[in-house]
Amino acid sequence: MVLIRAEGLVKTYRAGEVEVPAVKGVDFAIDSKSFVAFVGPSGSGKTTLLNMIGCLDRSTAGKLTVMDTDVGKLDRRAAADFRGRHIGFVFQDFNLIPVLTVYENIEYPLIMVQDWPESKRREQIARLLEAVGMSGQEKKRPDQISGGQKQRVAVARALATNAQLVLADEPTANLDHDTAYRIIELMKKMRDELGTTFIFSTHDPKIMSEAEVIFQLEDGRIHRQPLPQPQPKVALHA
Ligand SMILES: Nc1ncnc2c1ncn2[C@@H]1O[C@H](COP(=O)(O)OP(=O)(O)OP(=O)(O)O)[C@@H](O)[C@H]1O
Ligand SMILES: [Mg+2]
């Protein structure tokens, strides 16, 4: 089943008189439950594309359908509502709330968006903490855990509301290679267990090769799409 479809999608930023073409007419389809990477050099349009899919920004032209919704037609409020209901985000710099505990960080979207009763929240958070390997750490604050652990919490937070889609813009950029690799493996495990579609962007070829579908961006265009399964898994601990 197709979860996301882009047809002639264009994004041009306007900075005063200057127009910056960031995405120059791309077409792609992403199936539900897939594990996808957007790769490409700096400035190639990865963040711009992810922001449009995540309803954080709107296209200039073309059509973008996410879960049967024409997201280009949503106004600000409807976009925020759609995002809260259907999409989870993982960020490069983790974006955990420093004054909240691990538990409270995962709980936050449940209170803000879904307003679940406390017992249901507790159950969901315990399940997610276990799934991301952070059980027993729930009382710690972000400054008491490592970068890799912070990103595990961020993955749990992204999944808290049972989002069908998680977008991760360079989720491994601030992690050492082994930790980065484990975070990607964790996301893949969550995809396997929950059927959540994950789209991440990266510069790292080894991380990229963990994806099942790779969209190669270059200067606002998709270069080749989708590539077949790339090289065999790279042995990291040879
Ligand atoms: N808010 C903005 N205003 C004007 N131009 C922008 C804006 N955001 C991005 N751009 C431009 O759009 C193009 C695509 O940028 P984008 O951030 O999507 O690239 P990227 O592939 O995510 O790069 P990186 O790997 O450095 O994160 C670049 O030319 C960039 O300078
Ligand atoms: Mg970017």
Coordinates of N, CA and C and ligand atoms in Angstrom, one line a residue:
M1 N 0.8 -1.2 0.0 CA 0.0 0.0 0.0 C 0.9 1.3 0.0
V2 N 0.5 2.2 -0.9 CA 1.3 3.4 -0.9 C 0.9 4.4 0.2
L3 N 1.9 4.8 1.0 CA 1.7 5.7 2.1 C 1.9 7.1 1.7
I4 N 2.9 7.4 0.9 CA 3.2 8.7 0.5 C 3.5 8.8 -1.0
R5 N 2.9 9.8 -1.7 CA 3.1 9.9 -3.1 C 3.4 11.4 -3.4
A6 N 4.5 11.6 -4.1 CA 4.8 12.9 -4.6 C 4.7 13.0 -6.1
E7 N 4.1 14.0 -6.6 CA 3.9 14.1 -8.1 C 4.3 15.5 -8.5
G8 N 5.4 15.6 -9.2 CA 5.9 17.0 -9.7 C 6.1 17.9 -8.5
L9 N 6.6 17.4 -7.4 CA 6.7 18.2 -6.2 C 7.8 19.3 -6.3
V10 N 7.5 20.5 -6.0 CA 8.4 21.6 -6.1 C 8.4 22.4 -4.8
K11 N 9.6 22.8 -4.4 CA 9.6 23.8 -3.3 C 10.7 24.9 -3.6
T12 N 10.2 26.1 -3.7 CA 11.1 27.2 -3.9 C 11.0 28.1 -2.7
Y13 N 12.1 28.4 -2.1 CA 12.1 29.3 -0.9 C 12.2 30.7 -1.5
R14 N 11.6 31.7 -0.8 CA 11.8 33.1 -1.2 C 12.4 33.8 -0.1
A15 N 13.5 34.4 -0.3 CA 14.2 35.3 0.6 C 14.2 36.7 0.0
G16 N 13.2 37.4 0.4 CA 13.1 38.8 -0.3 C 12.9 38.6 -1.7
E17 N 13.8 39.2 -2.5 CA 13.7 39.2 -4.0 C 14.2 37.9 -4.6
V18 N 15.0 37.2 -3.7 CA 15.7 36.0 -4.2 C 14.9 34.7 -4.1
E19 N 14.9 34.0 -5.1 CA 14.2 32.7 -5.1 C 15.2 31.6 -5.1
V20 N 15.1 30.7 -4.1 CA 16.0 29.5 -4.0 C 15.2 28.2 -4.4
P21 N 15.5 27.7 -5.5 CA 14.8 26.4 -5.8 C 15.5 25.3 -5.0
A22 N 14.7 24.7 -4.1 CA 15.3 23.6 -3.2 C 14.9 22.2 -3.7
V23 N 13.6 22.1 -4.2 CA 13.2 20.8 -4.7 C 12.5 21.1 -6.1
K24 N 13.1 20.5 -7.1 CA 12.8 21.0 -8.5 C 11.8 20.0 -9.3
G25 N 10.9 19.5 -8.6 CA 9.9 18.6 -9.3 C 10.3 17.2 -9.2
V26 N 9.9 16.6 -8.1 CA 10.2 15.2 -7.9 C 8.9 14.3 -7.8
D27 N 9.1 13.1 -8.2 CA 8.0 12.1 -8.2 C 8.6 10.9 -7.4
F28 N 7.8 10.4 -6.5 CA 8.2 9.2 -5.8 C 7.0 8.6 -5.1
A29 N 7.1 7.4 -4.8 CA 6.0 6.7 -3.9 C 6.7 5.9 -2.9
I30 N 6.2 6.0 -1.7 CA 6.8 5.2 -0.5 C 5.7 4.3 0.0
D31 N 6.0 3.0 0.1 CA 5.0 2.1 0.6 C 4.9 2.1 2.1
S32 N 3.8 1.8 2.7 CA 3.7 1.7 4.1 C 4.6 0.5 4.6
K33 N 5.0 0.7 5.8 CA 5.9 -0.3 6.5 C 7.3 -0.3 5.9
S34 N 7.7 0.7 5.1 CA 9.0 0.6 4.5 C 10.0 1.3 5.3
F35 N 11.3 1.1 4.9 CA 12.4 1.6 5.7 C 13.3 2.3 4.7
V36 N 13.2 3.7 4.7 CA 13.6 4.5 3.5 C 14.7 5.5 3.9
A37 N 15.7 5.7 3.1 CA 16.7 6.7 3.3 C 16.7 7.7 2.2
F38 N 16.8 9.0 2.6 CA 17.0 10.1 1.6 C 18.5 10.4 1.8
V39 N 19.2 10.3 0.7 CA 20.7 10.6 0.9 C 21.0 11.7 -0.2
G40 N 22.1 12.3 0.0 CA 22.6 13.3 -0.9 C 23.4 14.4 -0.3
P41 N 24.2 15.1 -1.0 CA 25.1 16.1 -0.4 C 24.3 17.3 0.2
S42 N 25.0 18.0 1.0 CA 24.5 19.2 1.7 C 23.8 20.1 0.7
G43 N 22.6 20.5 1.0 CA 21.9 21.4 0.1 C 21.1 20.7 -1.0
S44 N 21.1 19.4 -1.0 CA 20.4 18.7 -2.1 C 18.9 18.6 -1.9
G45 N 18.4 19.0 -0.8 CA 17.0 19.1 -0.6 C 16.4 18.0 0.4
K46 N 17.2 17.3 1.1 CA 16.7 16.3 2.0 C 15.8 16.8 3.1
T47 N 16.2 17.9 3.8 CA 15.4 18.5 4.9 C 14.2 19.1 4.3
T48 N 14.3 19.7 3.2 CA 13.1 20.4 2.5 C 12.0 19.3 2.2
L49 N 12.5 18.2 1.7 CA 11.5 17.1 1.4 C 10.9 16.5 2.7
L50 N 11.7 16.3 3.6 CA 11.2 15.7 4.9 C 10.2 16.7 5.6
N51 N 10.6 18.0 5.5 CA 9.7 19.0 6.1 C 8.3 19.0 5.4
M52 N 8.3 18.8 4.1 CA 7.0 18.8 3.4 C 6.2 17.6 3.8
I53 N 6.9 16.4 3.8 CA 6.2 15.2 4.2 C 5.6 15.3 5.6
G54 N 6.4 15.9 6.5 CA 6.0 16.1 7.9 C 5.1 17.2 8.1
C55 N 4.6 17.9 7.0 CA 3.7 19.0 7.2 C 4.2 20.1 8.0
L56 N 5.5 20.3 8.0 CA 6.1 21.4 8.7 C 6.3 22.6 7.7
D57 N 6.2 22.3 6.4 CA 6.4 23.3 5.4 C 5.5 22.8 4.2
R58 N 5.1 23.8 3.4 CA 4.3 23.5 2.2 C 5.0 23.6 0.9
S59 N 4.5 22.8 -0.1 CA 5.2 22.8 -1.4 C 4.8 24.1 -2.1
T60 N 5.5 24.4 -3.1 CA 5.2 25.6 -4.0 C 4.4 25.1 -5.2
A61 N 4.6 23.9 -5.6 CA 3.8 23.3 -6.7 C 3.9 21.8 -6.7
G62 N 3.0 21.2 -7.4 CA 2.9 19.7 -7.4 C 2.0 19.2 -6.3
K63 N 2.0 17.9 -6.2 CA 1.1 17.3 -5.3 C 1.8 16.3 -4.3
L64 N 1.4 16.4 -3.1 CA 2.0 15.5 -2.1 C 0.9 14.9 -1.3
T65 N 0.8 13.6 -1.4 CA -0.3 12.9 -0.6 C 0.4 12.0 0.5
V66 N -0.1 12.2 1.7 CA 0.4 11.4 2.8 C -0.8 10.8 3.5
M67 N -0.8 9.5 3.5 CA -1.9 8.7 4.0 C -3.3 9.2 3.5
D68 N -3.3 9.3 2.2 CA -4.6 9.7 1.5 C -5.0 11.1 1.7
T69 N -4.1 11.9 2.3 CA -4.4 13.3 2.5 C -3.6 14.2 1.6
D70 N -4.2 15.1 0.9 CA -3.4 16.0 0.1 C -2.9 17.1 1.0
V71 N -1.7 16.9 1.5 CA -1.2 17.7 2.6 C -0.9 19.2 2.1
G72 N -0.7 19.3 0.8 CA -0.5 20.7 0.3 C -1.7 21.6 0.5
K73 N -2.8 21.0 0.8 CA -4.1 21.7 0.9 C -4.4 22.1 2.4
L74 N -3.6 21.5 3.3 CA -3.9 21.7 4.7 C -3.5 23.1 5.1
D75 N -4.3 23.8 5.9 CA -3.9 25.1 6.5 C -3.0 24.8 7.7
R76 N -2.5 25.8 8.3 CA -1.5 25.6 9.4 C -2.1 24.7 10.5
R77 N -3.3 25.0 10.9 CA -3.9 24.3 12.0 C -4.2 22.9 11.6
A78 N -4.7 22.6 10.4 CA -5.0 21.3 10.0 C -3.7 20.5 9.9
A79 N -2.6 21.2 9.4 CA -1.3 20.5 9.3 C -0.8 20.1 10.6
A80 N -0.9 21.0 11.6 CA -0.5 20.7 13.0 C -1.2 19.5 13.5
D81 N -2.5 19.5 13.3 CA -3.4 18.4 13.8 C -3.0 17.0 13.1
F82 N -2.8 17.1 11.8 CA -2.4 15.9 11.0 C -1.1 15.3 11.5
R83 N -0.1 16.3 11.7 CA 1.2 15.9 12.2 C 1.1 15.2 13.6
G84 N 0.3 15.8 14.5 CA 0.2 15.3 15.8 C -0.4 13.9 15.9
R85 N -1.3 13.7 14.9 CA -2.0 12.4 14.9 C -1.2 11.3 14.3
H86 N -0.5 11.6 13.2 CA 0.0 10.6 12.3 C 1.6 10.5 12.2
I87 N 2.3 11.5 12.6 CA 3.7 11.6 12.3 C 4.5 11.8 13.6
G88 N 5.6 11.0 13.7 CA 6.6 11.1 14.8 C 7.9 11.7 14.2
F89 N 8.6 12.4 15.0 CA 9.9 13.0 14.5 C 11.0 12.6 15.4
V90 N 12.2 12.4 14.8 CA 13.4 12.2 15.5 C 14.4 13.2 14.9
F91 N 15.1 13.9 15.8 CA 16.0 15.0 15.3 C 17.5 14.7 15.5
Q92 N 18.2 15.4 14.7 CA 19.7 15.2 14.8 C 20.2 15.5 16.2
D93 N 19.7 16.6 16.9 CA 20.2 17.0 18.2 C 19.2 16.5 19.3
F94 N 18.5 15.4 19.1 CA 17.7 14.7 20.0 C 16.4 15.5 20.4
N95 N 16.6 16.8 20.8 CA 15.4 17.6 21.1 C 14.6 17.1 22.3
L96 N 15.3 16.5 23.3 CA 14.6 16.1 24.5 C 14.4 17.4 25.3
I97 N 13.4 17.4 26.2 CA 13.2 18.5 27.0 C 14.0 18.3 28.3
P98 N 15.0 19.2 28.5 CA 16.0 18.9 29.6 C 15.5 18.8 31.0
V99 N 14.4 19.5 31.3 CA 13.9 19.5 32.7 C 13.0 18.3 32.9
L100 N 12.6 17.6 31.9 CA 11.8 16.4 32.1 C 12.6 15.2 32.1
T101 N 12.1 14.2 32.8 CA 12.8 12.9 32.9 C 12.6 12.1 31.6
V102 N 13.3 11.0 31.4 CA 13.1 10.1 30.3 C 11.6 9.7 30.1
Y103 N 11.0 9.3 31.2 CA 9.6 8.9 31.2 C 8.7 10.1 30.7
E104 N 9.0 11.3 31.3 CA 8.1 12.4 31.0 C 8.3 12.9 29.6
N105 N 9.5 12.7 29.0 CA 9.8 13.1 27.6 C 8.9 12.2 26.7
I106 N 8.8 10.9 27.0 CA 8.0 10.1 26.2 C 6.5 10.3 26.4
E107 N 6.2 10.7 27.6 CA 4.8 11.0 27.9 C 4.3 12.2 27.3
Y108 N 5.2 13.2 27.0 CA 4.8 14.5 26.6 C 3.8 14.5 25.4
P109 N 4.2 13.8 24.3 CA 3.2 13.9 23.1 C 1.9 13.2 23.5
L110 N 1.9 12.3 24.4 CA 0.6 11.7 24.8 C -0.3 12.6 25.5
I111 N 0.3 13.5 26.3 CA -0.5 14.5 27.0 C -0.9 15.6 26.0
M112 N 0.0 16.0 25.2 CA -0.2 17.2 24.4 C -1.2 16.9 23.3
V113 N -1.0 15.7 22.6 CA -1.8 15.4 21.4 C -3.0 14.5 21.7
Q114 N -2.8 13.5 22.5 CA -3.8 12.4 22.5 C -4.6 12.4 23.8
D115 N -4.1 13.0 24.8 CA -4.8 13.1 26.1 C -5.3 11.7 26.5
W116 N -4.3 10.8 26.6 CA -4.7 9.4 27.0 C -4.8 9.4 28.6
P117 N -5.6 8.6 29.1 CA -5.7 8.4 30.6 C -4.3 7.9 31.1
E118 N -4.1 8.2 32.4 CA -2.7 7.9 32.9 C -2.4 6.4 32.8
S119 N -3.3 5.5 33.1 CA -3.0 4.1 33.1 C -2.6 3.6 31.7
K120 N -3.2 4.2 30.7 CA -2.9 3.8 29.3 C -1.5 4.4 28.9
R121 N -1.3 5.6 29.4 CA 0.0 6.2 29.1 C 1.1 5.4 29.7
R122 N 0.9 5.0 31.0 CA 1.9 4.2 31.7 C 2.3 2.9 31.0
E123 N 1.3 2.2 30.6 CA 1.4 1.0 29.8 C 2.2 1.2 28.6
Q124 N 1.8 2.2 27.8 CA 2.5 2.5 26.5 C 4.0 2.8 26.7
I125 N 4.2 3.7 27.7 CA 5.6 4.1 28.0 C 6.5 3.0 28.4
A126 N 5.9 2.1 29.3 CA 6.7 0.9 29.7 C 7.0 0.0 28.6
R127 N 6.1 -0.2 27.7 CA 6.3 -1.0 26.5 C 7.4 -0.4 25.6
L128 N 7.3 0.9 25.4 CA 8.3 1.5 24.5 C 9.7 1.6 25.2
L129 N 9.7 1.8 26.5 CA 11.0 1.8 27.2 C 11.7 0.5 27.0
E130 N 10.9 -0.5 27.2 CA 11.5 -1.9 27.0 C 11.9 -2.1 25.6
A131 N 11.1 -1.7 24.6 CA 11.5 -1.9 23.2 C 12.7 -1.2 22.8
V132 N 13.0 0.0 23.4 CA 14.2 0.7 23.0 C 15.4 0.5 23.9
G133 N 15.2 -0.5 24.8 CA 16.3 -0.9 25.7 C 16.6 0.2 26.8
M134 N 15.6 0.9 27.3 CA 15.8 1.9 28.3 C 15.0 1.7 29.6
S135 N 14.5 0.5 29.7 CA 13.8 0.2 31.0 C 14.8 0.4 32.2
G136 N 14.2 1.0 33.2 CA 15.1 1.2 34.4 C 15.7 2.6 34.4
Q137 N 15.6 3.3 33.3 CA 16.3 4.6 33.2 C 15.3 5.7 33.2
E138 N 14.0 5.4 33.5 CA 13.0 6.4 33.3 C 13.0 7.6 34.1
K139 N 13.7 7.5 35.3 CA 13.8 8.7 36.2 C 14.9 9.6 35.8
K140 N 15.8 9.2 34.9 CA 17.0 10.0 34.6 C 16.5 11.2 33.7
R141 N 17.4 12.3 33.8 CA 17.1 13.4 32.9 C 18.1 13.3 31.7
P142 N 17.8 14.0 30.6 CA 18.6 13.9 29.4 C 20.1 14.1 29.7
D143 N 20.5 15.0 30.6 CA 21.9 15.2 30.8 C 22.6 14.1 31.6
Q144 N 21.8 13.1 32.0 CA 22.4 12.0 32.7 C 22.5 10.7 31.9
I145 N 22.2 10.8 30.6 CA 22.3 9.7 29.7 C 23.2 10.0 28.4
S146 N 23.6 9.0 27.8 CA 24.5 9.2 26.6 C 23.7 9.7 25.4
G147 N 24.5 10.1 24.4 CA 23.8 10.5 23.1 C 23.0 9.4 22.5
G148 N 23.5 8.2 22.5 CA 22.8 7.1 21.9 C 21.5 6.8 22.7
Q149 N 21.7 6.9 24.0 CA 20.5 6.7 24.9 C 19.4 7.8 24.7
K150 N 19.9 9.0 24.5 CA 19.0 10.1 24.2 C 18.2 9.8 22.9
Q151 N 18.9 9.3 21.9 CA 18.2 9.0 20.6 C 17.3 7.8 20.8
R152 N 17.6 6.9 21.7 CA 16.6 5.8 21.9 C 15.3 6.4 22.5
V153 N 15.5 7.3 23.5 CA 14.3 7.9 24.1 C 13.6 8.7 23.0
A154 N 14.3 9.4 22.1 CA 13.6 10.1 21.1 C 12.8 9.2 20.1
V155 N 13.4 8.0 19.8 CA 12.6 7.1 19.0 C 11.4 6.6 19.7
A156 N 11.5 6.4 21.0 CA 10.3 6.0 21.8 C 9.3 7.1 21.8
R157 N 9.7 8.3 22.0 CA 8.8 9.5 22.0 C 8.1 9.6 20.6
A158 N 8.9 9.4 19.5 CA 8.3 9.5 18.2 C 7.2 8.5 18.0
L159 N 7.3 7.3 18.7 CA 6.4 6.2 18.5 C 5.2 6.3 19.6
A160 N 5.3 7.2 20.5 CA 4.4 7.2 21.7 C 2.9 7.2 21.3
T161 N 2.6 8.0 20.3 CA 1.2 8.2 19.9 C 0.8 7.2 18.8
N162 N 1.6 6.1 18.6 CA 1.3 5.1 17.6 C 1.3 5.7 16.2
A163 N 2.2 6.7 16.0 CA 2.4 7.3 14.6 C 2.6 6.2 13.6
Q164 N 2.0 6.3 12.4 CA 2.3 5.4 11.3 C 3.5 5.7 10.6
L165 N 4.0 6.9 10.8 CA 5.2 7.4 10.0 C 6.1 8.1 10.9
V166 N 7.4 7.8 10.9 CA 8.4 8.5 11.6 C 9.4 9.1 10.7
L167 N 9.7 10.4 10.8 CA 10.6 11.1 10.0 C 11.8 11.5 10.8
A168 N 13.0 11.1 10.3 CA 14.2 11.4 11.1 C 15.3 12.0 10.2
D169 N 15.4 13.3 10.4 CA 16.4 14.1 9.6 C 17.8 14.0 10.2
E170 N 18.7 13.2 9.6 CA 20.0 13.0 10.1 C 20.0 12.6 11.6
P171 N 19.3 11.5 11.9 CA 19.2 11.1 13.3 C 20.5 10.6 13.9
T172 N 21.5 10.3 13.0 CA 22.8 9.8 13.5 C 23.9 10.7 13.4
A173 N 23.7 12.0 13.0 CA 24.8 12.9 12.7 C 25.6 13.2 14.0
N174 N 25.0 13.2 15.1 CA 25.7 13.5 16.4 C 26.1 12.3 17.2
L175 N 26.2 11.1 16.5 CA 26.6 9.9 17.2 C 27.8 9.3 16.5
D176 N 28.6 8.6 17.3 CA 29.7 7.8 16.7 C 29.2 6.7 15.9
H177 N 30.0 6.2 15.0 CA 29.5 5.3 14.0 C 28.8 4.0 14.6
D178 N 29.4 3.4 15.6 CA 28.7 2.2 16.1 C 27.4 2.5 16.7
T179 N 27.3 3.6 17.5 CA 26.0 4.0 18.1 C 25.0 4.4 17.0
A180 N 25.5 5.1 16.0 CA 24.6 5.4 14.8 C 24.0 4.2 14.2
Y181 N 24.8 3.2 14.0 CA 24.4 2.0 13.4 C 23.3 1.3 14.3
R182 N 23.6 1.3 15.6 CA 22.6 0.7 16.5 C 21.3 1.4 16.5
I183 N 21.3 2.7 16.4 CA 20.0 3.5 16.3 C 19.3 3.1 15.1
I184 N 20.0 3.0 13.9 CA 19.3 2.6 12.7 C 18.7 1.2 12.9
E185 N 19.5 0.3 13.5 CA 19.0 -1.1 13.7 C 17.7 -1.0 14.6
L186 N 17.8 -0.1 15.6 CA 16.6 0.0 16.5 C 15.4 0.4 15.7
M187 N 15.6 1.4 14.9 CA 14.4 1.9 14.1 C 13.9 0.8 13.2
K188 N 14.8 0.0 12.6 CA 14.3 -1.1 11.8 C 13.6 -2.1 12.6
K189 N 14.0 -2.4 13.8 CA 13.3 -3.3 14.7 C 11.9 -2.8 15.0
M190 N 11.8 -1.5 15.2 CA 10.5 -1.0 15.6 C 9.6 -1.0 14.3
R191 N 10.2 -0.8 13.2 CA 9.4 -1.0 11.9 C 8.9 -2.5 11.8
D192 N 9.8 -3.4 12.1 CA 9.4 -4.8 12.0 C 8.3 -5.1 13.0
E193 N 8.4 -4.6 14.3 CA 7.4 -4.9 15.3 C 6.1 -4.2 15.2
L194 N 6.2 -2.9 14.8 CA 5.0 -2.1 14.8 C 4.4 -1.8 13.4
G195 N 5.2 -2.0 12.4 CA 4.8 -1.7 11.0 C 4.8 -0.2 10.7
T196 N 5.6 0.5 11.5 CA 5.7 2.0 11.3 C 6.7 2.2 10.1
T197 N 6.3 3.1 9.2 CA 7.2 3.5 8.1 C 8.2 4.5 8.7
F198 N 9.5 4.2 8.4 CA 10.6 5.2 8.8 C 11.2 5.7 7.6
I199 N 11.4 7.1 7.6 CA 12.2 7.7 6.6 C 13.3 8.5 7.3
F200 N 14.5 8.2 6.9 CA 15.6 9.0 7.6 C 16.5 9.5 6.5
S201 N 17.2 10.6 6.8 CA 18.2 11.1 5.9 C 19.6 11.0 6.5
T202 N 20.6 10.8 5.7 CA 22.0 10.6 6.2 C 23.0 11.0 5.1
H203 N 24.2 11.3 5.6 CA 25.3 11.4 4.6 C 26.2 10.2 4.6
D204 N 26.0 9.3 5.6 CA 26.9 8.2 5.9 C 26.5 7.0 5.0
P205 N 27.4 6.6 4.1 CA 27.1 5.5 3.2 C 26.8 4.2 3.9
K206 N 27.5 4.0 5.0 CA 27.3 2.7 5.7 C 25.9 2.7 6.4
I207 N 25.5 3.8 6.9 CA 24.2 3.9 7.5 C 23.1 3.8 6.4
M208 N 23.4 4.5 5.3 CA 22.5 4.5 4.2 C 22.2 3.0 3.7
S209 N 23.2 2.2 3.7 CA 23.0 0.8 3.2 C 22.1 0.0 4.0
E210 N 21.8 0.5 5.2 CA 20.8 -0.3 6.1 C 19.4 -0.1 5.6
A211 N 19.1 0.9 4.7 CA 17.8 1.2 4.3 C 17.4 0.2 3.2
E212 N 16.1 0.0 3.1 CA 15.6 -1.0 2.0 C 15.3 -0.2 0.7
V213 N 15.0 1.0 0.8 CA 14.8 1.9 -0.3 C 15.6 3.1 -0.1
I214 N 16.3 3.5 -1.2 CA 17.2 4.7 -1.1 C 16.8 5.7 -2.2
F215 N 16.5 6.9 -1.8 CA 16.3 8.0 -2.7 C 17.5 8.9 -2.7
Q216 N 18.2 8.9 -3.8 CA 19.4 9.7 -3.9 C 19.1 11.1 -4.5
L217 N 19.3 12.1 -3.6 CA 19.0 13.5 -4.1 C 20.2 14.2 -4.6
E218 N 20.0 15.0 -5.6 CA 21.1 15.8 -6.1 C 20.5 17.1 -6.6
D219 N 20.9 18.2 -6.0 CA 20.5 19.5 -6.5 C 18.9 19.6 -6.7
G220 N 18.2 19.1 -5.7 CA 16.7 19.2 -5.7 C 16.0 18.2 -6.6
R221 N 16.8 17.2 -7.1 CA 16.1 16.2 -7.9 C 16.5 14.8 -7.4
I222 N 15.6 13.9 -7.7 CA 15.9 12.5 -7.3 C 16.7 11.9 -8.5
H223 N 17.9 11.5 -8.1 CA 18.8 11.0 -9.1 C 18.5 9.7 -9.7
R224 N 18.3 8.7 -8.9 CA 17.9 7.4 -9.4 C 16.9 7.0 -8.3
Q225 N 15.8 6.3 -8.7 CA 14.9 5.9 -7.6 C 14.0 4.7 -8.0
P226 N 13.7 3.9 -7.1 CA 14.5 3.7 -5.9 C 15.6 2.7 -6.4
L227 N 16.8 2.8 -5.7 CA 17.8 1.9 -6.0 C 17.5 0.5 -5.5
P228 N 18.0 -0.5 -6.2 CA 17.8 -1.9 -5.6 C 18.6 -2.0 -4.3
Q229 N 18.3 -3.0 -3.5 CA 19.1 -3.2 -2.3 C 20.5 -3.1 -2.6
P230 N 21.2 -2.2 -1.9 CA 22.6 -1.9 -2.2 C 23.5 -3.1 -1.7
Q231 N 24.8 -2.8 -1.6 CA 25.8 -3.8 -1.2 C 25.3 -4.6 0.0
P232 N 25.9 -5.8 0.1 CA 25.6 -6.6 1.3 C 26.0 -5.8 2.5
K233 N 25.4 -6.2 3.6 CA 25.6 -5.5 4.9 C 27.1 -5.3 5.2
V234 N 27.5 -4.1 5.6 CA 28.9 -3.9 5.9 C 29.2 -4.4 7.3
A235 N 30.3 -5.2 7.3 CA 30.7 -5.7 8.7 C 31.4 -4.7 9.4
L236 N 30.8 -4.3 10.6 CA 31.4 -3.2 11.3 C 32.4 -3.7 12.4
H237 N 32.2 -4.9 12.8 CA 33.0 -5.4 13.9 C 33.9 -6.5 13.5
A238 N 34.5 -6.4 12.3 CA 35.3 -7.5 11.7 C 36.6 -7.6 12.6
Ligands
LIG1 N1 14.5 28.5 4.9 C1 15.2 28.6 3.7 N2 15.3 29.7 3.0 C2 16.0 29.8 1.9 N3 16.6 28.7 1.3 C3 16.6 27.6 2.0 C4 15.9 27.4 3.2 N4 16.1 26.2 3.7 C5 16.9 25.6 2.8 N5 17.2 26.4 1.7 C6 18.0 26.1 0.5 O1 17.4 25.0 -0.1 C7 18.3 24.1 -0.6 C8 18.0 22.7 0.0 O2 18.3 22.7 1.4 P1 18.0 21.5 2.4 O3 18.2 22.1 3.8 O4 16.8 20.9 2.0 O5 19.2 20.6 2.0 P2 19.8 19.3 2.8 O6 20.0 18.2 1.7 O7 18.9 19.0 4.0 O8 21.2 19.7 3.3 P3 22.1 19.3 4.6 O9 22.7 17.9 4.2 O10 23.1 20.3 4.7 O11 21.2 19.3 5.7 C9 19.7 24.7 -0.3 O12 20.1 25.4 -1.4 C10 19.4 25.6 0.9 O13 20.3 26.6 0.9
MG2 MG 19.3 18.9 6.0

